[in-house]
Amino acid sequence: MATETEMKLSLSARAASQLSRHVLLSGVPSQRQLLINTYYDTPDCRLRSERLIVRYRQQGGDWLLGVKTAAQLSGGLAQRQEWECPGRPGEFDFSHVDQSAVRDLLESLRDQLQSAFVTRFQRHTWLLEPREGVRIELALDRGTIEASGRRQPIREVELELLSGAIGDLFDLAVALQASLPLHPEARSKSDRAYRLMLDTPMTAAKALPVAIDASLSSISAFRRIALSCVNQLQSNEQGILATDAPEFVHQARVAIRRLRSAVRVWQRHLPAPFVARFDPLWQELAKHLGGVRNWDVFLADTAPLLSAAFADRAEDQTKIELLFRYARRRCTNNRRAARAAFKSATYSRLLLDFSAALQALPEAKRGSLGDFVPAWLNKCTQRVNQRAAEAQQGGDEARHRLRLAFKQLRYALEFFSPIFAGPVLQNYHQSLTALQEQLGQQNDLAVAMQLVVEALPGRRAEGVHDWLATQSEALLPELETLLDAFRRQDAPWSAPSP
């Protein structure tokens, strides 16, 4: 068994034609070959559900049977196990797979395997040795994915680490990206092919659980969580670029919020230059999404309420229609700006630079994850209680600050939930979620009031603004009830699981 470490970067047709003239490839001999890969699975796609890949690769007159574990791409980086041996198409001898659980599963499915899809591409390769002891194969792949009578283009760079450290892989990627528009890829060829074969519609990607335990070093846990946030963000890129569906924007924004919350949780374990460099960049990207999200929520949730509330008031109909036209125009303009941000070289560089910096983080001296989690959560809870008291005496701004504190506590509990046992955590999290949703409704109304003033300057906003303020006030008794119930609960992190 070998561990394959590689990076995938997508690029435009123009950039692909320029790659061979890059200064880093000057004088480096290259090879070109046609690769035809036939992927196999059962009729019910069992291998996909088990995150395994079986394929036959044709290189000239030779055939290789390959088995791989499916890898999650974060910032373009993938690490997975790989087994390869010579074979003949249609014959599946898995004796070379030295991991018994994988081999037994494959052998049990052997008779069900059938051709699923094909990738066919020209591969242009260069072997680079940027310094002694480091060898990286750079491959430019151009061709097609063919599945269920449909085709999709392939145009990407693969950097495979043959010897050296992961940092060397990132160094090369950053050097190439300095003069070529390379974007860290979020999906492997096989993942794209399955979607094409099954004609799977794009759906917004939500946050997935991250496997951590109390014995992990604090930096290792942070790295896993941060990479999962990057993966969630990238998994929503295409939906933002290709559709107007609000959920892609929402989930991309959630990914950035979770990432920035993780930075806050681990801040005292992270190098100060790391935080100072990247947190403002993520915040700036989040602002592009925030404008879209605010108008999306207004049009989807608040506008129907306003239509119903003012339906019988003929004198306000012109005002309401003016408001809605303004909202649609602002939403369109903000969405256009968000797409431009996601297509920019700045975003591509941020993904690559941040992922590289994550891999290079030094281990903290404070020990394991379980050493600091309870103390940090206690501190976070104290902040929530303080802001809750302020919110009971204050207005929209105080409730917004409370909402942010609750959100940070909720994300932290999601990060750390694998190291706590028992139903107490679930109950606590449900209470926290209910509070956050209540505060979210009030925040939506507060934002709507600001947007109405923007759309209807002067006294024209008064009637609509006052109606929204009344709706917000009506939610306060329920908020008080939820806050009281939350305070009465025991904290679930008194005893992390070993």
Short mmCIF file of C-alpha atoms in Angstrom, two decimals:
data_model
loop_
_atom_site.label_atom_id
_atom_site.label_comp_id
_atom_site.label_asym_id
_atom_site.label_seq_id
_atom_site.Cartn_x
_atom_site.Cartn_y
_atom_site.Cartn_z
CA MET A 1 0.00 0.00 0.00
CA ALA A 2 1.18 3.50 -0.80
CA THR A 3 -0.08 6.84 0.44
CA GLU A 4 -0.73 9.22 -2.43
CA THR A 5 -0.31 12.91 -1.65
CA GLU A 6 -1.32 15.26 -4.41
CA MET A 7 -2.78 18.64 -5.16
CA LYS A 8 -5.37 19.42 -7.81
CA LEU A 9 -5.63 22.84 -9.40
CA SER A 10 -8.08 23.88 -12.10
CA LEU A 11 -7.11 26.39 -14.78
CA SER A 12 -8.45 28.07 -17.88
CA ALA A 13 -7.74 26.91 -21.43
CA ARG A 14 -5.47 29.89 -21.94
CA ALA A 15 -3.50 29.17 -18.76
CA ALA A 16 -3.18 25.52 -19.77
CA SER A 17 -1.60 26.55 -23.07
CA GLN A 18 0.87 28.79 -21.19
CA LEU A 19 1.94 26.25 -18.58
CA SER A 20 4.66 24.55 -20.63
CA ARG A 21 6.42 27.93 -21.03
CA HIS A 22 6.52 28.59 -17.29
CA VAL A 23 9.98 29.45 -16.00
CA LEU A 24 9.86 26.59 -13.46
CA LEU A 25 9.57 24.10 -16.34
CA SER A 26 12.32 25.62 -18.43
CA GLY A 27 14.80 22.94 -19.47
CA VAL A 28 12.82 20.16 -17.76
CA PRO A 29 12.11 17.22 -20.09
CA SER A 30 8.47 16.23 -20.42
CA GLN A 31 6.40 13.25 -21.46
CA ARG A 32 2.98 13.07 -23.07
CA GLN A 33 0.58 10.12 -23.05
CA LEU A 34 -3.08 9.31 -23.48
CA LEU A 35 -4.71 7.89 -20.35
CA ILE A 36 -8.05 6.08 -20.48
CA ASN A 37 -9.52 5.21 -17.09
CA THR A 38 -12.58 2.99 -16.72
CA TYR A 39 -14.16 3.18 -13.28
CA TYR A 40 -16.24 0.36 -11.82
CA ASP A 41 -18.96 0.18 -9.20
CA THR A 42 -21.99 -1.91 -8.27
CA PRO A 43 -25.43 -0.99 -9.66
CA ASP A 44 -26.31 0.66 -6.34
CA CYS A 45 -22.95 2.53 -6.18
CA ARG A 46 -21.79 0.65 -3.09
CA LEU A 47 -18.15 1.58 -3.64
CA ARG A 48 -19.04 5.25 -3.71
CA SER A 49 -20.89 4.95 -0.41
CA GLU A 50 -17.87 3.14 1.07
CA ARG A 51 -15.56 5.88 -0.30
CA LEU A 52 -13.58 3.44 -2.46
CA ILE A 53 -12.49 3.71 -6.09
CA VAL A 54 -11.78 0.80 -8.45
CA ARG A 55 -10.51 1.55 -11.94
CA TYR A 56 -8.55 0.13 -14.85
CA ARG A 57 -6.08 2.53 -16.45
CA GLN A 58 -4.84 2.03 -20.01
CA GLN A 59 -1.42 3.50 -20.76
CA GLY A 60 -0.45 2.53 -24.28
CA GLY A 61 -0.63 -1.27 -24.33
CA ASP A 62 -0.43 -1.66 -20.55
CA TRP A 63 -3.30 -1.96 -18.08
CA LEU A 64 -3.20 -1.18 -14.38
CA LEU A 65 -5.84 -2.17 -11.84
CA GLY A 66 -6.06 0.56 -9.22
CA VAL A 67 -7.83 0.74 -5.87
CA LYS A 68 -7.97 4.01 -3.99
CA THR A 69 -9.68 5.44 -0.96
CA ALA A 70 -11.76 8.49 -1.88
CA ALA A 71 -10.18 11.66 -0.56
CA GLN A 72 -11.76 14.88 0.63
CA LEU A 73 -10.17 17.85 -1.11
CA SER A 74 -9.43 20.90 1.05
CA GLY A 75 -7.54 23.74 -0.56
CA GLY A 76 -6.82 21.33 -3.43
CA LEU A 77 -4.86 18.88 -1.23
CA ALA A 78 -5.75 15.20 -1.09
CA GLN A 79 -4.09 12.29 0.73
CA ARG A 80 -5.33 8.76 0.19
CA GLN A 81 -4.28 5.13 0.18
CA GLU A 82 -3.55 3.54 -3.19
CA TRP A 83 -2.93 0.00 -4.45
CA GLU A 84 -1.95 -0.70 -8.07
CA CYS A 85 -0.91 -3.79 -10.01
CA PRO A 86 -0.94 -5.01 -13.65
CA GLY A 87 -4.17 -6.62 -14.77
CA ARG A 88 -6.63 -7.21 -17.60
CA PRO A 89 -9.97 -5.34 -17.91
CA GLY A 90 -12.87 -7.32 -16.54
CA GLU A 91 -10.66 -9.33 -14.18
CA PHE A 92 -10.59 -8.23 -10.57
CA ASP A 93 -7.84 -9.77 -8.50
CA PHE A 94 -7.60 -7.82 -5.24
CA SER A 95 -4.90 -9.92 -3.62
CA HIS A 96 -2.49 -6.96 -3.82
CA VAL A 97 -4.71 -4.93 -1.43
CA ASP A 98 -2.96 -5.45 1.91
CA GLN A 99 -5.69 -3.90 4.07
CA SER A 100 -7.92 -6.84 4.93
CA ALA A 101 -11.14 -4.88 5.53
CA VAL A 102 -10.86 -3.20 2.12
CA ARG A 103 -9.84 -6.41 0.35
CA ASP A 104 -12.70 -8.43 1.91
CA LEU A 105 -15.27 -5.84 0.89
CA LEU A 106 -13.97 -5.70 -2.68
CA GLU A 107 -13.94 -9.47 -3.00
CA SER A 108 -17.52 -9.68 -1.72
CA LEU A 109 -18.60 -7.23 -4.44
CA ARG A 110 -16.44 -8.62 -7.27
CA ASP A 111 -19.30 -10.26 -9.20
CA GLN A 112 -21.41 -7.09 -9.06
CA LEU A 113 -18.82 -4.71 -10.46
CA GLN A 114 -19.64 -3.07 -13.78
CA SER A 115 -18.33 -0.18 -15.83
CA ALA A 116 -19.66 3.12 -14.45
CA PHE A 117 -17.86 5.89 -16.37
CA VAL A 118 -14.69 6.72 -18.26
CA THR A 119 -12.16 9.53 -18.09
CA ARG A 120 -10.09 10.09 -21.22
CA PHE A 121 -7.35 12.72 -21.25
CA GLN A 122 -3.93 13.68 -22.52
CA ARG A 123 -1.42 13.92 -19.70
CA HIS A 124 1.65 16.11 -20.09
CA THR A 125 4.12 15.47 -17.23
CA TRP A 126 7.29 17.05 -15.86
CA LEU A 127 9.42 15.69 -13.01
CA LEU A 128 10.56 18.59 -10.84
CA GLU A 129 13.28 18.53 -8.21
CA PRO A 130 13.18 21.98 -6.61
CA ARG A 131 15.78 21.01 -4.00
CA GLU A 132 17.71 17.97 -2.85
CA GLY A 133 15.45 15.21 -1.61
CA VAL A 134 12.28 16.67 -3.14
CA ARG A 135 10.64 15.16 -6.21
CA ILE A 136 7.26 16.31 -7.50
CA GLU A 137 5.48 15.17 -10.63
CA LEU A 138 3.59 17.97 -12.33
CA ALA A 139 0.86 16.72 -14.68
CA LEU A 140 -1.36 18.76 -16.97
CA ASP A 141 -4.54 16.81 -17.80
CA ARG A 142 -6.83 17.84 -20.67
CA GLY A 143 -9.71 15.69 -21.86
CA THR A 144 -13.22 14.59 -20.90
CA ILE A 145 -15.32 12.70 -18.40
CA GLU A 146 -17.84 10.42 -20.16
CA ALA A 147 -20.81 9.12 -18.18
CA SER A 148 -24.38 8.14 -19.09
CA GLY A 149 -24.05 9.62 -22.56
CA ARG A 150 -22.93 12.99 -21.16
CA ARG A 151 -19.54 14.67 -21.23
CA GLN A 152 -17.72 17.15 -19.06
CA PRO A 153 -14.32 18.69 -19.76
CA ILE A 154 -11.19 17.94 -17.75
CA ARG A 155 -8.61 20.67 -17.46
CA GLU A 156 -6.47 20.58 -14.35
CA VAL A 157 -2.96 20.41 -12.96
CA GLU A 158 -2.00 17.61 -10.58
CA LEU A 159 1.05 17.93 -8.36
CA GLU A 160 2.01 14.56 -6.86
CA LEU A 161 4.54 14.43 -4.06
CA LEU A 162 6.99 11.60 -4.78
CA SER A 163 9.46 12.56 -2.05
CA GLY A 164 9.72 15.46 0.33
CA ALA A 165 7.22 17.19 2.64
CA ILE A 166 3.72 18.52 2.08
CA GLY A 167 5.14 22.02 2.46
CA ASP A 168 7.23 21.43 -0.68
CA LEU A 169 4.03 20.68 -2.59
CA PHE A 170 2.48 23.94 -1.44
CA ASP A 171 5.66 25.88 -2.22
CA LEU A 172 5.50 24.71 -5.83
CA ALA A 173 1.77 25.42 -6.10
CA VAL A 174 2.22 28.95 -4.73
CA ALA A 175 5.12 29.58 -7.12
CA LEU A 176 3.04 28.45 -10.09
CA GLN A 177 0.03 30.46 -8.96
CA ALA A 178 2.12 33.64 -8.81
CA SER A 179 2.02 33.87 -12.61
CA LEU A 180 -0.83 31.55 -13.64
CA PRO A 181 -4.52 31.69 -12.59
CA LEU A 182 -4.65 28.33 -10.79
CA HIS A 183 -7.57 27.56 -8.47
CA PRO A 184 -7.51 24.82 -5.80
CA GLU A 185 -9.98 22.18 -6.97
CA ALA A 186 -12.82 21.12 -4.66
CA ARG A 187 -13.80 17.89 -6.46
CA SER A 188 -11.88 14.91 -7.80
CA LYS A 189 -12.41 13.55 -11.31
CA SER A 190 -14.32 10.57 -9.91
CA ASP A 191 -16.60 12.74 -7.79
CA ARG A 192 -17.43 14.91 -10.80
CA ALA A 193 -18.01 11.76 -12.88
CA TYR A 194 -20.44 10.27 -10.36
CA ARG A 195 -22.43 13.50 -10.35
CA LEU A 196 -22.49 13.44 -14.14
CA MET A 197 -23.47 9.77 -14.29
CA LEU A 198 -26.27 10.14 -11.76
CA ASP A 199 -27.28 13.56 -13.11
CA THR A 200 -27.14 14.78 -9.51
CA PRO A 201 -28.43 18.33 -9.08
CA MET A 202 -26.23 20.76 -7.23
CA THR A 203 -27.17 21.02 -3.57
CA ALA A 204 -25.76 23.30 -0.92
CA ALA A 205 -23.11 21.65 1.27
CA LYS A 206 -23.64 21.81 5.01
CA ALA A 207 -20.97 21.37 7.68
CA LEU A 208 -19.98 17.76 8.32
CA PRO A 209 -18.83 16.28 11.66
CA VAL A 210 -15.07 16.27 12.17
CA ALA A 211 -13.39 13.29 13.80
CA ILE A 212 -11.43 14.54 16.81
CA ASP A 213 -10.71 13.17 20.28
CA ALA A 214 -9.29 14.51 23.51
CA SER A 215 -5.87 12.96 22.89
CA LEU A 216 -5.24 15.00 19.74
CA SER A 217 -2.87 17.92 19.95
CA SER A 218 -4.70 21.22 19.93
CA ILE A 219 -3.14 22.25 16.59
CA SER A 220 -3.98 18.94 14.93
CA ALA A 221 -7.61 19.36 15.97
CA PHE A 222 -7.67 22.94 14.71
CA ARG A 223 -6.16 21.89 11.39
CA ARG A 224 -8.81 19.22 10.85
CA ILE A 225 -11.66 21.59 11.69
CA ALA A 226 -10.27 24.45 9.60
CA LEU A 227 -9.80 22.19 6.57
CA SER A 228 -13.37 20.93 6.92
CA CYS A 229 -14.57 24.56 6.86
CA VAL A 230 -12.54 25.22 3.70
CA ASN A 231 -14.02 22.11 2.14
CA GLN A 232 -17.56 23.24 2.96
CA LEU A 233 -16.84 26.67 1.49
CA GLN A 234 -15.42 25.24 -1.72
CA SER A 235 -18.26 22.73 -2.03
CA ASN A 236 -20.62 25.70 -2.41
CA GLU A 237 -18.53 27.62 -4.95
CA GLN A 238 -20.21 26.30 -8.08
CA GLY A 239 -23.68 26.88 -6.67
CA ILE A 240 -22.83 30.52 -6.02
CA LEU A 241 -21.34 30.98 -9.48
CA ALA A 242 -23.97 29.09 -11.48
CA THR A 243 -27.29 29.62 -9.64
CA ASP A 244 -29.29 32.22 -7.75
CA ALA A 245 -30.28 29.71 -5.05
CA PRO A 246 -29.87 31.48 -1.67
CA GLU A 247 -28.79 28.35 0.23
CA PHE A 248 -25.37 28.20 -1.48
CA VAL A 249 -24.59 31.71 -0.28
CA HIS A 250 -25.91 30.89 3.18
CA GLN A 251 -23.81 27.72 3.59
CA ALA A 252 -20.67 29.39 2.22
CA ARG A 253 -21.19 32.14 4.77
CA VAL A 254 -21.68 29.55 7.52
CA ALA A 255 -18.39 27.92 6.50
CA ILE A 256 -16.51 31.20 6.89
CA ARG A 257 -18.22 31.97 10.21
CA ARG A 258 -17.31 28.52 11.53
CA LEU A 259 -13.73 29.01 10.36
CA ARG A 260 -13.41 32.41 12.03
CA SER A 261 -15.02 30.99 15.18
CA ALA A 262 -12.42 28.21 15.20
CA VAL A 263 -9.68 30.83 14.94
CA ARG A 264 -11.16 32.58 17.99
CA VAL A 265 -11.31 29.33 19.96
CA TRP A 266 -7.69 28.43 19.21
CA GLN A 267 -6.30 31.96 19.05
CA ARG A 268 -3.94 31.64 22.02
CA HIS A 269 -2.53 28.44 20.49
CA LEU A 270 -1.94 30.02 17.07
CA PRO A 271 0.96 32.21 15.95
CA ALA A 272 -0.11 35.87 16.09
CA PRO A 273 1.02 36.54 12.48
CA PHE A 274 -1.21 33.69 11.26
CA VAL A 275 -4.30 35.22 12.87
CA ALA A 276 -3.38 38.78 11.87
CA ARG A 277 -2.87 37.78 8.25
CA PHE A 278 -5.83 35.54 7.54
CA ASP A 279 -8.70 36.64 9.75
CA PRO A 280 -9.17 40.00 7.95
CA LEU A 281 -9.07 38.22 4.57
CA TRP A 282 -11.82 35.80 5.56
CA GLN A 283 -13.81 38.67 7.03
CA GLU A 284 -13.57 40.59 3.75
CA LEU A 285 -14.81 37.57 1.77
CA ALA A 286 -17.67 37.13 4.24
CA LYS A 287 -18.75 40.73 3.62
CA HIS A 288 -19.33 39.96 -0.07
CA LEU A 289 -21.64 37.13 0.97
CA GLY A 290 -23.29 39.10 3.77
CA GLY A 291 -24.77 41.69 1.42
CA VAL A 292 -26.32 38.98 -0.74
CA ARG A 293 -27.61 37.06 2.27
CA ASN A 294 -29.30 40.08 3.84
CA TRP A 295 -31.29 40.86 0.70
CA ASP A 296 -32.02 37.16 0.07
CA VAL A 297 -33.56 36.86 3.54
CA PHE A 298 -35.46 40.09 3.10
CA LEU A 299 -37.00 38.98 -0.19
CA ALA A 300 -37.73 35.41 0.91
CA ASP A 301 -38.93 35.95 4.49
CA THR A 302 -39.72 39.61 5.20
CA ALA A 303 -41.22 40.72 1.87
CA PRO A 304 -44.17 38.25 2.01
CA LEU A 305 -44.99 39.45 5.55
CA LEU A 306 -44.95 43.06 4.42
CA SER A 307 -47.13 42.26 1.40
CA ALA A 308 -49.72 40.67 3.65
CA ALA A 309 -49.54 43.37 6.33
CA PHE A 310 -50.02 46.25 3.89
CA ALA A 311 -52.35 44.51 1.42
CA ASP A 312 -55.41 46.51 2.55
CA ARG A 313 -53.63 49.85 2.67
CA ALA A 314 -53.82 51.22 -0.87
CA GLU A 315 -51.88 54.35 0.05
CA ASP A 316 -48.82 52.19 0.88
CA GLN A 317 -48.85 49.92 -2.17
CA THR A 318 -46.64 52.21 -4.25
CA LYS A 319 -44.18 52.43 -1.37
CA ILE A 320 -44.09 48.64 -0.95
CA GLU A 321 -43.59 48.03 -4.66
CA LEU A 322 -40.76 50.59 -4.72
CA LEU A 323 -39.19 48.83 -1.76
CA PHE A 324 -39.36 45.42 -3.45
CA ARG A 325 -37.92 46.70 -6.73
CA TYR A 326 -35.03 48.27 -4.84
CA ALA A 327 -34.47 45.01 -2.91
CA ARG A 328 -34.38 42.90 -6.07
CA ARG A 329 -31.93 45.29 -7.72
CA ARG A 330 -29.62 45.40 -4.70
CA CYS A 331 -29.74 41.61 -4.36
CA THR A 332 -28.78 41.19 -8.02
CA ASN A 333 -25.91 43.68 -7.73
CA ASN A 334 -24.59 42.12 -4.52
CA ARG A 335 -24.78 38.64 -6.03
CA ARG A 336 -22.79 39.86 -9.03
CA ALA A 337 -20.14 41.30 -6.69
CA ALA A 338 -19.98 38.04 -4.70
CA ARG A 339 -19.47 36.03 -7.87
CA ALA A 340 -16.69 38.36 -8.95
CA ALA A 341 -15.01 37.79 -5.57
CA PHE A 342 -15.24 34.01 -5.96
CA LYS A 343 -13.80 34.19 -9.49
CA SER A 344 -10.93 36.42 -8.44
CA ALA A 345 -7.26 35.54 -8.19
CA THR A 346 -7.41 36.94 -4.65
CA TYR A 347 -9.80 34.18 -3.56
CA SER A 348 -7.73 31.46 -5.25
CA ARG A 349 -4.60 32.75 -3.52
CA LEU A 350 -6.36 32.90 -0.15
CA LEU A 351 -7.41 29.25 -0.40
CA LEU A 352 -3.92 28.10 -1.30
CA ASP A 353 -2.03 30.37 1.11
CA PHE A 354 -4.31 29.53 4.02
CA SER A 355 -4.11 25.79 3.37
CA ALA A 356 -0.33 26.02 3.14
CA ALA A 357 -0.13 27.98 6.39
CA LEU A 358 -2.37 25.41 8.10
CA GLN A 359 -0.01 22.60 7.16
CA ALA A 360 2.97 24.62 8.42
CA LEU A 361 1.52 25.46 11.86
CA PRO A 362 3.90 24.45 14.66
CA GLU A 363 2.56 22.24 17.40
CA ALA A 364 1.52 24.20 20.48
CA LYS A 365 3.32 23.49 23.76
CA ARG A 366 0.11 23.35 25.79
CA GLY A 367 -0.53 19.68 25.11
CA SER A 368 -3.68 17.86 24.11
CA LEU A 369 -7.06 19.15 23.10
CA GLY A 370 -8.73 17.92 26.29
CA ASP A 371 -6.48 20.15 28.40
CA PHE A 372 -8.06 23.45 27.41
CA VAL A 373 -11.58 22.68 26.13
CA PRO A 374 -13.58 22.84 29.42
CA ALA A 375 -11.87 26.05 30.57
CA TRP A 376 -12.46 27.72 27.23
CA LEU A 377 -16.13 26.69 27.11
CA ASN A 378 -16.63 28.02 30.65
CA LYS A 379 -15.16 31.34 29.56
CA CYS A 380 -17.39 31.36 26.47
CA THR A 381 -20.47 30.64 28.60
CA GLN A 382 -19.60 33.48 30.98
CA ARG A 383 -19.48 35.81 27.98
CA VAL A 384 -22.90 34.57 26.87
CA ASN A 385 -24.38 35.15 30.34
CA GLN A 386 -22.91 38.65 30.53
CA ARG A 387 -24.28 39.58 27.11
CA ALA A 388 -27.63 38.01 27.96
CA ALA A 389 -27.94 40.37 30.93
CA GLU A 390 -27.01 43.30 28.67
CA ALA A 391 -29.53 42.19 26.04
CA GLN A 392 -32.37 42.15 28.58
CA GLN A 393 -31.71 45.82 29.26
CA GLY A 394 -30.68 46.87 25.74
CA GLY A 395 -31.96 46.97 22.20
CA ASP A 396 -31.14 45.45 18.81
CA GLU A 397 -27.39 46.03 19.09
CA ALA A 398 -27.17 44.28 22.47
CA ARG A 399 -29.22 41.35 21.16
CA HIS A 400 -26.96 41.15 18.10
CA ARG A 401 -23.89 40.91 20.36
CA LEU A 402 -25.63 38.17 22.34
CA ARG A 403 -26.43 36.33 19.11
CA LEU A 404 -22.77 36.39 18.09
CA ALA A 405 -21.72 35.03 21.49
CA PHE A 406 -24.30 32.24 21.27
CA LYS A 407 -23.16 31.42 17.76
CA GLN A 408 -19.54 31.11 18.83
CA LEU A 409 -20.53 28.85 21.73
CA ARG A 410 -22.71 26.72 19.46
CA TYR A 411 -19.95 26.25 16.89
CA ALA A 412 -17.46 25.39 19.62
CA LEU A 413 -19.82 22.73 20.98
CA GLU A 414 -20.16 21.29 17.47
CA PHE A 415 -16.37 21.22 17.12
CA PHE A 416 -15.88 19.50 20.46
CA SER A 417 -18.97 17.28 20.60
CA PRO A 418 -16.99 14.07 19.78
CA ILE A 419 -15.12 14.33 23.09
CA PHE A 420 -18.21 14.62 25.28
CA ALA A 421 -20.55 11.78 26.16
CA GLY A 422 -24.19 11.48 27.17
CA PRO A 423 -27.53 13.09 26.30
CA VAL A 424 -26.79 16.27 28.29
CA LEU A 425 -24.83 17.71 25.38
CA GLN A 426 -27.68 17.05 22.96
CA ASN A 427 -30.20 18.80 25.20
CA TYR A 428 -27.85 21.70 25.80
CA HIS A 429 -27.19 22.05 22.08
CA GLN A 430 -30.91 21.97 21.26
CA SER A 431 -31.53 24.76 23.76
CA LEU A 432 -28.65 26.74 22.31
CA THR A 433 -29.95 26.24 18.78
CA ALA A 434 -33.46 27.38 19.74
CA LEU A 435 -32.03 30.53 21.29
CA GLN A 436 -29.89 31.25 18.28
CA GLU A 437 -32.86 30.81 15.94
CA GLN A 438 -34.93 33.20 18.07
CA LEU A 439 -32.14 35.75 18.07
CA GLY A 440 -31.74 35.17 14.33
CA GLN A 441 -35.38 36.13 13.73
CA GLN A 442 -34.89 39.32 15.69
CA ASN A 443 -31.67 40.04 13.83
CA ASP A 444 -33.43 39.54 10.49
CA LEU A 445 -36.05 42.08 11.55
CA ALA A 446 -33.37 44.52 12.74
CA VAL A 447 -31.49 44.19 9.44
CA ALA A 448 -34.77 44.57 7.54
CA MET A 449 -35.38 47.87 9.33
CA GLN A 450 -31.97 49.10 8.18
CA LEU A 451 -32.61 47.95 4.61
CA VAL A 452 -36.01 49.67 4.54
CA VAL A 453 -34.43 52.96 5.63
CA GLU A 454 -31.83 52.52 2.86
CA ALA A 455 -34.49 51.79 0.23
CA LEU A 456 -36.99 54.43 1.40
CA PRO A 457 -35.00 57.38 2.71
CA GLY A 458 -36.64 60.06 4.77
CA ARG A 459 -40.13 59.75 6.18
CA ARG A 460 -41.27 57.29 3.51
CA ALA A 461 -39.89 54.40 5.61
CA GLU A 462 -41.82 55.27 8.79
CA GLY A 463 -44.87 53.03 8.45
CA VAL A 464 -42.93 49.96 7.30
CA HIS A 465 -40.17 50.55 9.85
CA ASP A 466 -42.66 50.86 12.70
CA TRP A 467 -44.42 47.63 11.68
CA LEU A 468 -41.12 45.73 11.68
CA ALA A 469 -40.21 47.19 15.09
CA THR A 470 -43.54 45.96 16.47
CA GLN A 471 -42.86 42.44 15.20
CA SER A 472 -39.46 42.49 16.89
CA GLU A 473 -40.94 43.62 20.21
CA ALA A 474 -43.48 40.80 20.06
CA LEU A 475 -40.65 38.23 20.10
CA LEU A 476 -39.10 39.48 23.36
CA PRO A 477 -41.23 37.47 25.84
CA GLU A 478 -40.29 34.20 24.12
CA LEU A 479 -36.64 35.23 24.17
CA GLU A 480 -36.83 35.78 27.93
CA THR A 481 -38.35 32.33 28.41
CA LEU A 482 -35.63 30.65 26.32
CA LEU A 483 -32.86 32.53 28.16
CA ASP A 484 -34.20 31.46 31.56
CA ALA A 485 -34.39 27.82 30.44
CA PHE A 486 -30.86 27.97 29.07
CA ARG A 487 -29.40 29.33 32.31
CA ARG A 488 -30.94 26.51 34.33
CA GLN A 489 -29.11 23.81 32.37
CA ASP A 490 -25.93 22.09 33.52
CA ALA A 491 -22.86 22.50 31.35
CA PRO A 492 -22.15 19.21 29.50
CA TRP A 493 -18.38 19.57 29.33
CA SER A 494 -17.43 18.89 32.94
CA ALA A 495 -16.01 15.48 32.02
CA PRO A 496 -14.54 14.95 28.55
CA SER A 497 -14.48 11.35 27.35
CA PRO A 498 -11.03 9.73 27.58
#
